[in-house]
Tab-separated table of C-alpha atoms in Angstrom:
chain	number	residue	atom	x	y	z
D	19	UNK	CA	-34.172	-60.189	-51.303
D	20	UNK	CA	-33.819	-57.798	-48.084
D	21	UNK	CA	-35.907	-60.560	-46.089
D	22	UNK	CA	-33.450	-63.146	-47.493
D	23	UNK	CA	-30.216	-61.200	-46.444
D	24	UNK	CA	-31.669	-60.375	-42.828
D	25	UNK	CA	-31.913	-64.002	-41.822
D	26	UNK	CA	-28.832	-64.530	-43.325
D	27	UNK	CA	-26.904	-62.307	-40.994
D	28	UNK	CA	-29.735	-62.926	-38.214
D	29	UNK	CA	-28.743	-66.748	-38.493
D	30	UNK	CA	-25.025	-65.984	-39.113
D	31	UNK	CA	-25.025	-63.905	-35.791
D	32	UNK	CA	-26.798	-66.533	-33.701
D	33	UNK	CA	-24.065	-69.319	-35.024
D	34	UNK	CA	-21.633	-67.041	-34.215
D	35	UNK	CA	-22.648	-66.745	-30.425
D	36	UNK	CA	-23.180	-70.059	-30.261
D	37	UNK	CA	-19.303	-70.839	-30.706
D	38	UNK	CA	-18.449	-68.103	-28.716
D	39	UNK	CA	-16.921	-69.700	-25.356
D	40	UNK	CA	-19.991	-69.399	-22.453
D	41	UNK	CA	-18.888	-67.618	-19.462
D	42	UNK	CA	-20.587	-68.467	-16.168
D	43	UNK	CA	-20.040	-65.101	-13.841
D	44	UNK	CA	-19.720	-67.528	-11.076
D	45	UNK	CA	-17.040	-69.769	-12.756
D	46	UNK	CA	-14.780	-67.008	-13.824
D	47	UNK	CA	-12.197	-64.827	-11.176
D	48	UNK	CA	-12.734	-61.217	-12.172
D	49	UNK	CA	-8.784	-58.860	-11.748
D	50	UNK	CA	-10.179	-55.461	-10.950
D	51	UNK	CA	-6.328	-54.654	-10.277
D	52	UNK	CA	-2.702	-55.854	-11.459
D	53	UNK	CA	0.284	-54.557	-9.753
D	54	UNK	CA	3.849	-55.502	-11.020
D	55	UNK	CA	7.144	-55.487	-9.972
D	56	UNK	CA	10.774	-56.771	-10.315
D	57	UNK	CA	10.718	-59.826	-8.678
D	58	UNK	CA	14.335	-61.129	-7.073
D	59	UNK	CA	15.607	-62.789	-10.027
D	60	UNK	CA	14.755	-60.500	-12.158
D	61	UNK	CA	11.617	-61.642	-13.147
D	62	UNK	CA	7.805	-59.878	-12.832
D	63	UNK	CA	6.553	-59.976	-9.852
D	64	UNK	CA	2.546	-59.969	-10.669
D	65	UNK	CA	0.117	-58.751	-7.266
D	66	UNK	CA	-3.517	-59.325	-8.688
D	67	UNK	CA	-6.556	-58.931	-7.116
D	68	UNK	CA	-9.299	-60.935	-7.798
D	69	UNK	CA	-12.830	-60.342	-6.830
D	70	UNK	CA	-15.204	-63.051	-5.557
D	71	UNK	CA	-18.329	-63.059	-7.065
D	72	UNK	CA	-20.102	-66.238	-4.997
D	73	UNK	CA	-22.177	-65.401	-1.885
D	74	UNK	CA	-20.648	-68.415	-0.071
D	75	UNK	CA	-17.133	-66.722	0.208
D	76	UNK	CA	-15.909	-65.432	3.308
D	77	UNK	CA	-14.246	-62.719	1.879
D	78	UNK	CA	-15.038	-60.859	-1.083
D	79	UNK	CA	-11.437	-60.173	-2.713
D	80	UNK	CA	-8.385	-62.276	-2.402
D	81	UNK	CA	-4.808	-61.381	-3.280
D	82	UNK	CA	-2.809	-63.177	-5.837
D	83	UNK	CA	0.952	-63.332	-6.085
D	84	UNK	CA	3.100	-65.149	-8.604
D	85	UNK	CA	5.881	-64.395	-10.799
D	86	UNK	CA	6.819	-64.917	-14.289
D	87	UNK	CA	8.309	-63.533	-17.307
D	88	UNK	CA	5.923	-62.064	-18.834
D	89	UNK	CA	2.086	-60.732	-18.470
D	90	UNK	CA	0.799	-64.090	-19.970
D	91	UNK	CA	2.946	-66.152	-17.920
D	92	UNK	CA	1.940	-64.416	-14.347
D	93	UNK	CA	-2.053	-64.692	-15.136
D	94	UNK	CA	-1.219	-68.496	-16.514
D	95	UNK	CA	0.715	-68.947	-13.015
D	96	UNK	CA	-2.058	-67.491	-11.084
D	97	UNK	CA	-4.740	-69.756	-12.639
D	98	UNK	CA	-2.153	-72.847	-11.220
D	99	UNK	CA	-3.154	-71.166	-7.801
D	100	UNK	CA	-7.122	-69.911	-8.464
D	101	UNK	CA	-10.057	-72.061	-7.752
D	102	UNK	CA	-11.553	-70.493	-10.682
D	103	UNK	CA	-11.126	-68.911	-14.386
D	104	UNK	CA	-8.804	-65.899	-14.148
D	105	UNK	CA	-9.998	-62.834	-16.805
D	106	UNK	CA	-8.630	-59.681	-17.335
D	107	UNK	CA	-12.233	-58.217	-18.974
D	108	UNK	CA	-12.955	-56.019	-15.509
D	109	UNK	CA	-9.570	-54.957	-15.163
D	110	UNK	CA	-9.907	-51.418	-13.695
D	111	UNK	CA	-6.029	-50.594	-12.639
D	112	UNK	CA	-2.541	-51.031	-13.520
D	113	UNK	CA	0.101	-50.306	-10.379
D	114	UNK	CA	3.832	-50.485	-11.571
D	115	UNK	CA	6.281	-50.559	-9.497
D	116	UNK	CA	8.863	-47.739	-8.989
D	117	UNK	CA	12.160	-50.147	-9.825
D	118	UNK	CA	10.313	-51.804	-13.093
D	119	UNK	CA	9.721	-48.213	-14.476
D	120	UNK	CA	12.773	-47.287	-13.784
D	121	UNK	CA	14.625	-50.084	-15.919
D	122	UNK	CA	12.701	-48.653	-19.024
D	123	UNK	CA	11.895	-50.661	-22.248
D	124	UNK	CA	9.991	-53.525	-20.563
D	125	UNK	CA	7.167	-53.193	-22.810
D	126	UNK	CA	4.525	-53.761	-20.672
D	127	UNK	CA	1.906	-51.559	-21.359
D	128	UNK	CA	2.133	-52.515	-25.420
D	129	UNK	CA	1.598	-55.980	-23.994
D	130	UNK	CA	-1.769	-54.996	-22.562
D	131	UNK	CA	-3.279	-53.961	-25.725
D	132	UNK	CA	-2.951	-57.123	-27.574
D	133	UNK	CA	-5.004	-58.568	-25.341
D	134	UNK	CA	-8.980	-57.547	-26.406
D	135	UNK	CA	-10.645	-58.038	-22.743
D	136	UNK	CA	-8.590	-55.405	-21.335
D	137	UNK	CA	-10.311	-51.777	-21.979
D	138	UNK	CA	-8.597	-48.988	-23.283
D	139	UNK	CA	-10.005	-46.767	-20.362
D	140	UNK	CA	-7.734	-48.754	-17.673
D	141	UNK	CA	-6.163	-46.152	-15.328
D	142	UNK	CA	-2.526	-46.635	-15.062
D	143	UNK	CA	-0.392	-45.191	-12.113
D	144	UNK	CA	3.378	-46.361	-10.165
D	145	UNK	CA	3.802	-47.194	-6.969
D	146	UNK	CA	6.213	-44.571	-4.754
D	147	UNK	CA	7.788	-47.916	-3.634
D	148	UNK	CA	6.056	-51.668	-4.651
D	149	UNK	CA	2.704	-52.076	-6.499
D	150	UNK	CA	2.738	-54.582	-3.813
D	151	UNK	CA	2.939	-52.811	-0.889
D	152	UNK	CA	-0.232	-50.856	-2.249
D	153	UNK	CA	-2.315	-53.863	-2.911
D	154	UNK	CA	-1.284	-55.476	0.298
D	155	UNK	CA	-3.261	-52.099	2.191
D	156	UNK	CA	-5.601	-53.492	4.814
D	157	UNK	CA	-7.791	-51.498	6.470
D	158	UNK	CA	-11.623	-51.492	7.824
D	159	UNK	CA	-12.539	-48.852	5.733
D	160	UNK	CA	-10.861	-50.649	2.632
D	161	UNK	CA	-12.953	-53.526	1.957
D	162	UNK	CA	-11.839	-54.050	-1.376
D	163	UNK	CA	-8.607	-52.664	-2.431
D	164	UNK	CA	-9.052	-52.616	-6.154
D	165	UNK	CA	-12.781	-50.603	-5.986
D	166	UNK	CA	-10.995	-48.634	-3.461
D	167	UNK	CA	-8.171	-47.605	-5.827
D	168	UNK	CA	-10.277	-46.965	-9.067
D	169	UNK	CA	-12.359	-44.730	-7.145
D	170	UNK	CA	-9.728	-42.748	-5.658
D	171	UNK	CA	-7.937	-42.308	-8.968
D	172	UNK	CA	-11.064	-41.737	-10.738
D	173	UNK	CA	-12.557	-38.928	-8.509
D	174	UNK	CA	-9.043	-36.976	-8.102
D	175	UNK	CA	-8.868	-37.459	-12.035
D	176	UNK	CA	-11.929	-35.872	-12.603
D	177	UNK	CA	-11.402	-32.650	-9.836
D	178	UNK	CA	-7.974	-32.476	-11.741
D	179	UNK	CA	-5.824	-32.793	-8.746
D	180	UNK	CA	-4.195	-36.083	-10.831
D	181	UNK	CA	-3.876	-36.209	-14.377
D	182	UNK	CA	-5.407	-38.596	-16.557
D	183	UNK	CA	-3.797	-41.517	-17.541
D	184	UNK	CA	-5.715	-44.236	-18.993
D	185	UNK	CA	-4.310	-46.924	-20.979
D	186	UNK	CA	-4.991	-45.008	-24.237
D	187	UNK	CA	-3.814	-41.817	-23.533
D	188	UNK	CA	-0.343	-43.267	-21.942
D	189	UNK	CA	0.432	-45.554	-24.984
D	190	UNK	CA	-0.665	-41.952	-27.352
D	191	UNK	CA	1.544	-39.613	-25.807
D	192	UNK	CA	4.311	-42.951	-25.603
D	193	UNK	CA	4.341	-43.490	-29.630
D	194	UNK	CA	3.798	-39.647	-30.122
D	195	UNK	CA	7.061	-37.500	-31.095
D	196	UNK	CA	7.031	-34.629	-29.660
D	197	UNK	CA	5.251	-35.558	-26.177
D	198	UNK	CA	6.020	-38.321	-23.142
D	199	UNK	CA	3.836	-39.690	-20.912
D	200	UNK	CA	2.916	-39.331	-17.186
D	201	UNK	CA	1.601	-41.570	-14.599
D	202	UNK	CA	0.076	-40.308	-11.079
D	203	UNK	CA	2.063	-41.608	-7.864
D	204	UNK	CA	0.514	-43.589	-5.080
D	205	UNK	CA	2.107	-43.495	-1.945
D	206	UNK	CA	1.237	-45.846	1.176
D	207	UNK	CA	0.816	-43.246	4.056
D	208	UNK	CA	0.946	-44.985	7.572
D	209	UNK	CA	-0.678	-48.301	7.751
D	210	UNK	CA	-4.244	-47.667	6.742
D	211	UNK	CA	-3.503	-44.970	3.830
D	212	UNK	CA	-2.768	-44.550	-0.066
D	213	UNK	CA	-2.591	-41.253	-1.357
D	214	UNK	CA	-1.852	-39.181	-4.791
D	215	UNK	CA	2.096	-38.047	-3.796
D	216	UNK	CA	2.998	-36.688	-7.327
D	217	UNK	CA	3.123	-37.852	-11.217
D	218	UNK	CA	6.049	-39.594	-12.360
D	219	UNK	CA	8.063	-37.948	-15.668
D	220	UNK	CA	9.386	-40.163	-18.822
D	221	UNK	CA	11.304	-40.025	-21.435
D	222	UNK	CA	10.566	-43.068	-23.681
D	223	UNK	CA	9.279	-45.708	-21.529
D	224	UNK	CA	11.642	-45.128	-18.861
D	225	UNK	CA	10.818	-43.230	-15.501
D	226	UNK	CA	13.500	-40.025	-15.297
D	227	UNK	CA	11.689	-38.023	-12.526
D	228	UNK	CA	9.233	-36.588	-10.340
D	229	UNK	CA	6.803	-33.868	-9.624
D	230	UNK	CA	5.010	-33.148	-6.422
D	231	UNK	CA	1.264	-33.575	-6.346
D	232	UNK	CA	1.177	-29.471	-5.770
D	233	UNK	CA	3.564	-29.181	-8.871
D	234	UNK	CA	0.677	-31.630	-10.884
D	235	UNK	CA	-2.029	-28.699	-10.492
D	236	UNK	CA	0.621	-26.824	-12.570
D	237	UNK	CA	1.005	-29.349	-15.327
D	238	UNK	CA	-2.362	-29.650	-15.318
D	239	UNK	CA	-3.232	-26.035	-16.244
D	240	UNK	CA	-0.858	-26.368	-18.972
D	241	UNK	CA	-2.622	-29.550	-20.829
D	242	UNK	CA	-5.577	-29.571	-19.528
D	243	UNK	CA	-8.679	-26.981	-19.016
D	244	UNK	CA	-10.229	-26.702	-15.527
D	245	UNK	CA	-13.782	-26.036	-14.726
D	246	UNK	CA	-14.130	-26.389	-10.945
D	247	UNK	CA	-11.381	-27.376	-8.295
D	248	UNK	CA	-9.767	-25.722	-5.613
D	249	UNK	CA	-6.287	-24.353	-5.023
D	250	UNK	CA	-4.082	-22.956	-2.343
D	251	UNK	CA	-1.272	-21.142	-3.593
D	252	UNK	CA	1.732	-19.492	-1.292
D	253	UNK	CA	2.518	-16.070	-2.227
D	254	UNK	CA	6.358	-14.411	-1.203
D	255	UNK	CA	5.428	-10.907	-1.262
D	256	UNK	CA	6.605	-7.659	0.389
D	257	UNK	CA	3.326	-5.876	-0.174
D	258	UNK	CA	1.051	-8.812	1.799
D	259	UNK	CA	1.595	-9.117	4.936
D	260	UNK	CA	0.526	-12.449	6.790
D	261	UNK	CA	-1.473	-12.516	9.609
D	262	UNK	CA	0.619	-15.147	10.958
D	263	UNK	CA	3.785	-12.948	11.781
D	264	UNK	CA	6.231	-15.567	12.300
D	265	UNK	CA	5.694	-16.633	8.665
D	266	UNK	CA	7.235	-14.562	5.271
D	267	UNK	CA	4.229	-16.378	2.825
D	268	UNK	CA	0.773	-15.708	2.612
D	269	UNK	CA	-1.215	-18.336	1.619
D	270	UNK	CA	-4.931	-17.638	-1.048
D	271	UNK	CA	-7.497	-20.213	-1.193
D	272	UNK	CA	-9.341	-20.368	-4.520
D	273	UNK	CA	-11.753	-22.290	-5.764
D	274	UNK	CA	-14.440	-22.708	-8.786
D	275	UNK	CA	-11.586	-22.132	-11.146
D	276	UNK	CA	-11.987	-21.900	-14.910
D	277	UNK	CA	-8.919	-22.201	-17.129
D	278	UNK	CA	-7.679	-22.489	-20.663
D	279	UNK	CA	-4.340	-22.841	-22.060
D	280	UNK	CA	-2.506	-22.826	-25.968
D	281	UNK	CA	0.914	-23.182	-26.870
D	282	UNK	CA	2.436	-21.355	-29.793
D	283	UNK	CA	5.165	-21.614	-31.494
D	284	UNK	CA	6.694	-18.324	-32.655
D	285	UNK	CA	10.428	-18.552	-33.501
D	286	UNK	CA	11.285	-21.939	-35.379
D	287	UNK	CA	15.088	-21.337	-35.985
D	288	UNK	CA	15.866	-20.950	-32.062
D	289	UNK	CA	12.975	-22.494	-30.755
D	290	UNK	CA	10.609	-20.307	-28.956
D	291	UNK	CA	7.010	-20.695	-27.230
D	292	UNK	CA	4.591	-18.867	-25.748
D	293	UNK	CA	2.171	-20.512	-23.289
D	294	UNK	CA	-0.547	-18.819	-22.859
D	295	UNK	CA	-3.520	-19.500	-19.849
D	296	UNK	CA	-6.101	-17.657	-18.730
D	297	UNK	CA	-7.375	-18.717	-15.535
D	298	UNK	CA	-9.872	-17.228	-12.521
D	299	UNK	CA	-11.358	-18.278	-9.697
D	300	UNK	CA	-13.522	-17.773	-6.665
D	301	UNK	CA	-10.933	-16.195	-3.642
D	302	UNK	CA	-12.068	-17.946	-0.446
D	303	UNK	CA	-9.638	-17.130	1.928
D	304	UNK	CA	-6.083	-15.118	2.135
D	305	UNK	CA	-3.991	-14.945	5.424
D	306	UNK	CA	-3.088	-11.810	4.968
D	307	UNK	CA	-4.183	-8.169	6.568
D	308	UNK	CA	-5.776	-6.831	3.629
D	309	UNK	CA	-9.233	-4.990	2.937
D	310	UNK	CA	-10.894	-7.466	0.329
D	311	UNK	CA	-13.908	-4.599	-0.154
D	312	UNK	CA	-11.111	-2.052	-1.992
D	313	UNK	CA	-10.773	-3.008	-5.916
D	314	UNK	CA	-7.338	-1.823	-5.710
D	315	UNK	CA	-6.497	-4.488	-3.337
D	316	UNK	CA	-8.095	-7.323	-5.273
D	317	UNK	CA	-5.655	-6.209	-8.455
D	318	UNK	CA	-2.678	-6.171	-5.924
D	319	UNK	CA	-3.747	-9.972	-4.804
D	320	UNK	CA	-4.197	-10.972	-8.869
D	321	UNK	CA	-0.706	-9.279	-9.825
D	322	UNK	CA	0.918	-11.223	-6.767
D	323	UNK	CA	-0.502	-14.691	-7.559
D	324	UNK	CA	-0.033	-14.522	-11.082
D	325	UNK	CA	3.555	-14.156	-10.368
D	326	UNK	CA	3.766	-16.772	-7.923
D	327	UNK	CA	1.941	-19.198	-10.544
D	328	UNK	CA	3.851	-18.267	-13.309
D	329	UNK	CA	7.350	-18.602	-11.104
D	330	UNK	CA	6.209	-22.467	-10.211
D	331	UNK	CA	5.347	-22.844	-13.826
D	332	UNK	CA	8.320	-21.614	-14.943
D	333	UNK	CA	10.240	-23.863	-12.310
D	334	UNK	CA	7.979	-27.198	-13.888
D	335	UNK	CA	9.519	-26.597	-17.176
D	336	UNK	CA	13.100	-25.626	-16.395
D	337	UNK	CA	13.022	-29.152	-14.111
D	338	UNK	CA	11.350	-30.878	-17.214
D	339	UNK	CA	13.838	-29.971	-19.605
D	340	UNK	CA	16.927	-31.142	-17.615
D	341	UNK	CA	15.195	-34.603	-17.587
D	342	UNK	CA	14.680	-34.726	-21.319
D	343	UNK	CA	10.740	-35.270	-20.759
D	344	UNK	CA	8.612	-33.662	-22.860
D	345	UNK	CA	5.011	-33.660	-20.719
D	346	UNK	CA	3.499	-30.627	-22.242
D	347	UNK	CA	3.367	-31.481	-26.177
D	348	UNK	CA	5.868	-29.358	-27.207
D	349	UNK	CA	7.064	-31.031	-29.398
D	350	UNK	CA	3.742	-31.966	-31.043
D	351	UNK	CA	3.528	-28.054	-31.344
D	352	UNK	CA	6.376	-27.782	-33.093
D	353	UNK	CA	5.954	-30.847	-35.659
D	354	UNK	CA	2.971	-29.374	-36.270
D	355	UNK	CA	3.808	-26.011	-37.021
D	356	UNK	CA	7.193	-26.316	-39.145
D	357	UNK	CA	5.914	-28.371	-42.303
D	358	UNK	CA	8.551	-31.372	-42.719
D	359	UNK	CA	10.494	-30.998	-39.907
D	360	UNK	CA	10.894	-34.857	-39.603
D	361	UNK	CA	11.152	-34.483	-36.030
D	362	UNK	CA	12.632	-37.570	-34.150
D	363	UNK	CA	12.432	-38.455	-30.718
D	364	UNK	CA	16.221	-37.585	-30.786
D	365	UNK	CA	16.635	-34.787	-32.476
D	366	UNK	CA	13.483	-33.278	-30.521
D	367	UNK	CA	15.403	-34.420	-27.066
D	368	UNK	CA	18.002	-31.849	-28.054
D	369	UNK	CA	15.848	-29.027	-29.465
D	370	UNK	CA	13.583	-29.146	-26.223
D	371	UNK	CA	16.227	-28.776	-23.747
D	372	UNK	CA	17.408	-26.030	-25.306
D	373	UNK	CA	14.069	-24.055	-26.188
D	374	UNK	CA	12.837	-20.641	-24.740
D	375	UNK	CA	9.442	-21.077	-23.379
D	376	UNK	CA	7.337	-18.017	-22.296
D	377	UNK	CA	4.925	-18.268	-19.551
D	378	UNK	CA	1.882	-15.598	-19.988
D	379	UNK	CA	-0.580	-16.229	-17.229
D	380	UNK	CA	-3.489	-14.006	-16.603
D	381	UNK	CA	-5.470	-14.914	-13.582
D	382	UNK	CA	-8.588	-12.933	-12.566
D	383	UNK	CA	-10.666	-13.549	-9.162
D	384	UNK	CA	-14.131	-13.150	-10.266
D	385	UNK	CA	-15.656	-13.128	-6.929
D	386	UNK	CA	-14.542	-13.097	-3.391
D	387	UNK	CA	-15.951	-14.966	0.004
D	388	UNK	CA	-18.835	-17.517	-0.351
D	389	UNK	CA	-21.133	-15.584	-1.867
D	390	UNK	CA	-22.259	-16.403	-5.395
């Protein structure tokens, strides 16, 4: 009987591939990269690029424009214009453009995930500018634009100087109540460069602000935990006093930093959290005139950058509420701490920009200089 019902599914499996559509690597034109924007009439302007996988190309990655209406239409455009197969299944990253986003409601992303080939791990970022003015980057040490992107998202991702925003986790926070989502900037700098210039804020779908990249590292010790990267941090202090004499900051350089973070809610009827992080770090540097070898001194340099983190923190949120976007899960936090609250985006729009949020930070150095 269990012989029987093996080479039933064995056969049923082997019918199955056999109706499955072949696909010859050479015949098919691989997107590693869409980038969309609002075209002049209003339409979607689609940037793709496609690699080349045949050795008799000249060039391994070409650039694809067309526009259309929709997702579907701009790949079934581009196919009008591609000597081969266009598929979506190595699709590593989405670019939006900075006027789509802000137009809201397009719908875009939700489009994405009805299509199967596209994985939920696709990094998602917006252009400070056009998606096509990033994909149109040319530059000897950017052979291929698309690897080039995916790896410069997906290293600063993982050292936490960008947060993460993959296809799933920008479509969670989207349908969640209580949080909204965040994509990472790219910026073209000069002719040859992209960099990570900040994250962009939402409320909804639509973009309602920015954050500087330094402000991210903020953000990110709020919903996320740290376990390595480096920081410098400015410090206004009357006690410090720079080296550099015709400057009022001194500046600490940490690194190997270890963090965790929790949000409580602890008054319901006006709305009140407490976030609390713990954080240290390795000091490798401070630009100040200050004995490193007292203990007293080290305390003095802890008390003064905890304030200056928890003053930028504190700054983050204030700016977050007058846009309406929820980025730190509040509101999660809340919905899941008052049993049927029936929170609503709307309602929770209100309640947030009118809650009391503490900041408790208590940063430790745990070593100083370079030695372990």
């Amino acid at each position: 009987m269990k012989k029987g019902c093996f080479w039933f599914w064995t056969f049923s499996f082997l019918l199955l591939c056999g109706c499955a559509q072949p696909r010859i690597l050479e015949e098919v034109g691989l997107i590693t990269t869409y980038g969309l924007d609002i075209a002049k009439d209003g339409s979607i302007l689609g940037t793709m690029v496609e690699l080349m996988i045949d050795p008799t190309s000249p060039q391994d990655v070409v650039i694809l424009e067309t526009e259309a209406f929709s997702i579907r239409g701009i790949r079934n455009n581009a196919n009008k214009k591609s000597s081969k197969r266009l598929s979506s299944g190595q699709l590593r990253v989405m670019i939006y453009g900075e006027d789509l986003l802000k137009q809201g409601n397009t719908g875009i992303a939700q489009t994405l995930t009805n299509d199967p080939s596209i994985s939920d791990m696709t990094y998602l970022a917006m252009a400070d500018g056009t998606a096509r003015n990033i994909l149109h980057v040319k530059a000897k040490h950017i052979p291929d634009i698309g690897i080039h992107l995916f790896r410069l998202i997906d290293q600063n991702t993982k050292e936490k100087m960008m947060p993460s925003a993959t296809l799933q986790e920008v479509l969670h926070n989207h349908y969640s109540v209580g949080r909204e989502p965040i994509l990472p900037i790219l910026k073209k700098e000069g002719k040859e460069g992209i960099g990570f210039s900040g994250v962009g804020l939402f409320k909804g779908s639509k973009l309602v602000g920015k954050i500087s990249a330094d402000q991210s590292f903020y953000l990110n010790l709020i919903i996320d935990k740290f376990k390595g990267g480096n920081k410098d941090i400015e410090i206004k202090s009357s006690k410090l006093k720079p080296r550099n004499r015709q400057l009022d900051k001194t500046a600490a350089s940490i690194d190997s930093i270890v963090s965790s973070s929790d949000i409580k809610l602890i008054n319901k009827e006006k709305v009140e959290f407490d976030i609390n992080i713990k954080l240290n770090a390795r000091l490798l540097e401070i630009t100040s005139e200050i004995d490193l070898g007292n203990p007293e001194n080290i305390k003095l340099i802890e008390k003064e950058i905890t304030k200056s983190m928890t003053k930028e923190i504190e700054k983050l949120i204030t700016y977050c509420q007058t846009k309406d976007s929820d980025i730190f899960g509040l509101g999660e936090t809340y919905r899941s701490s008052v049993r049927h609250s029936k929170l609503t985006d709307e309602k929770w729009y209100k309640m947030f920009k009118e809650a009391n949020v503490n900041v408790n930070l208590d940063f430790s150095v745990n070593r100083t200089g370079l030695n372990e």
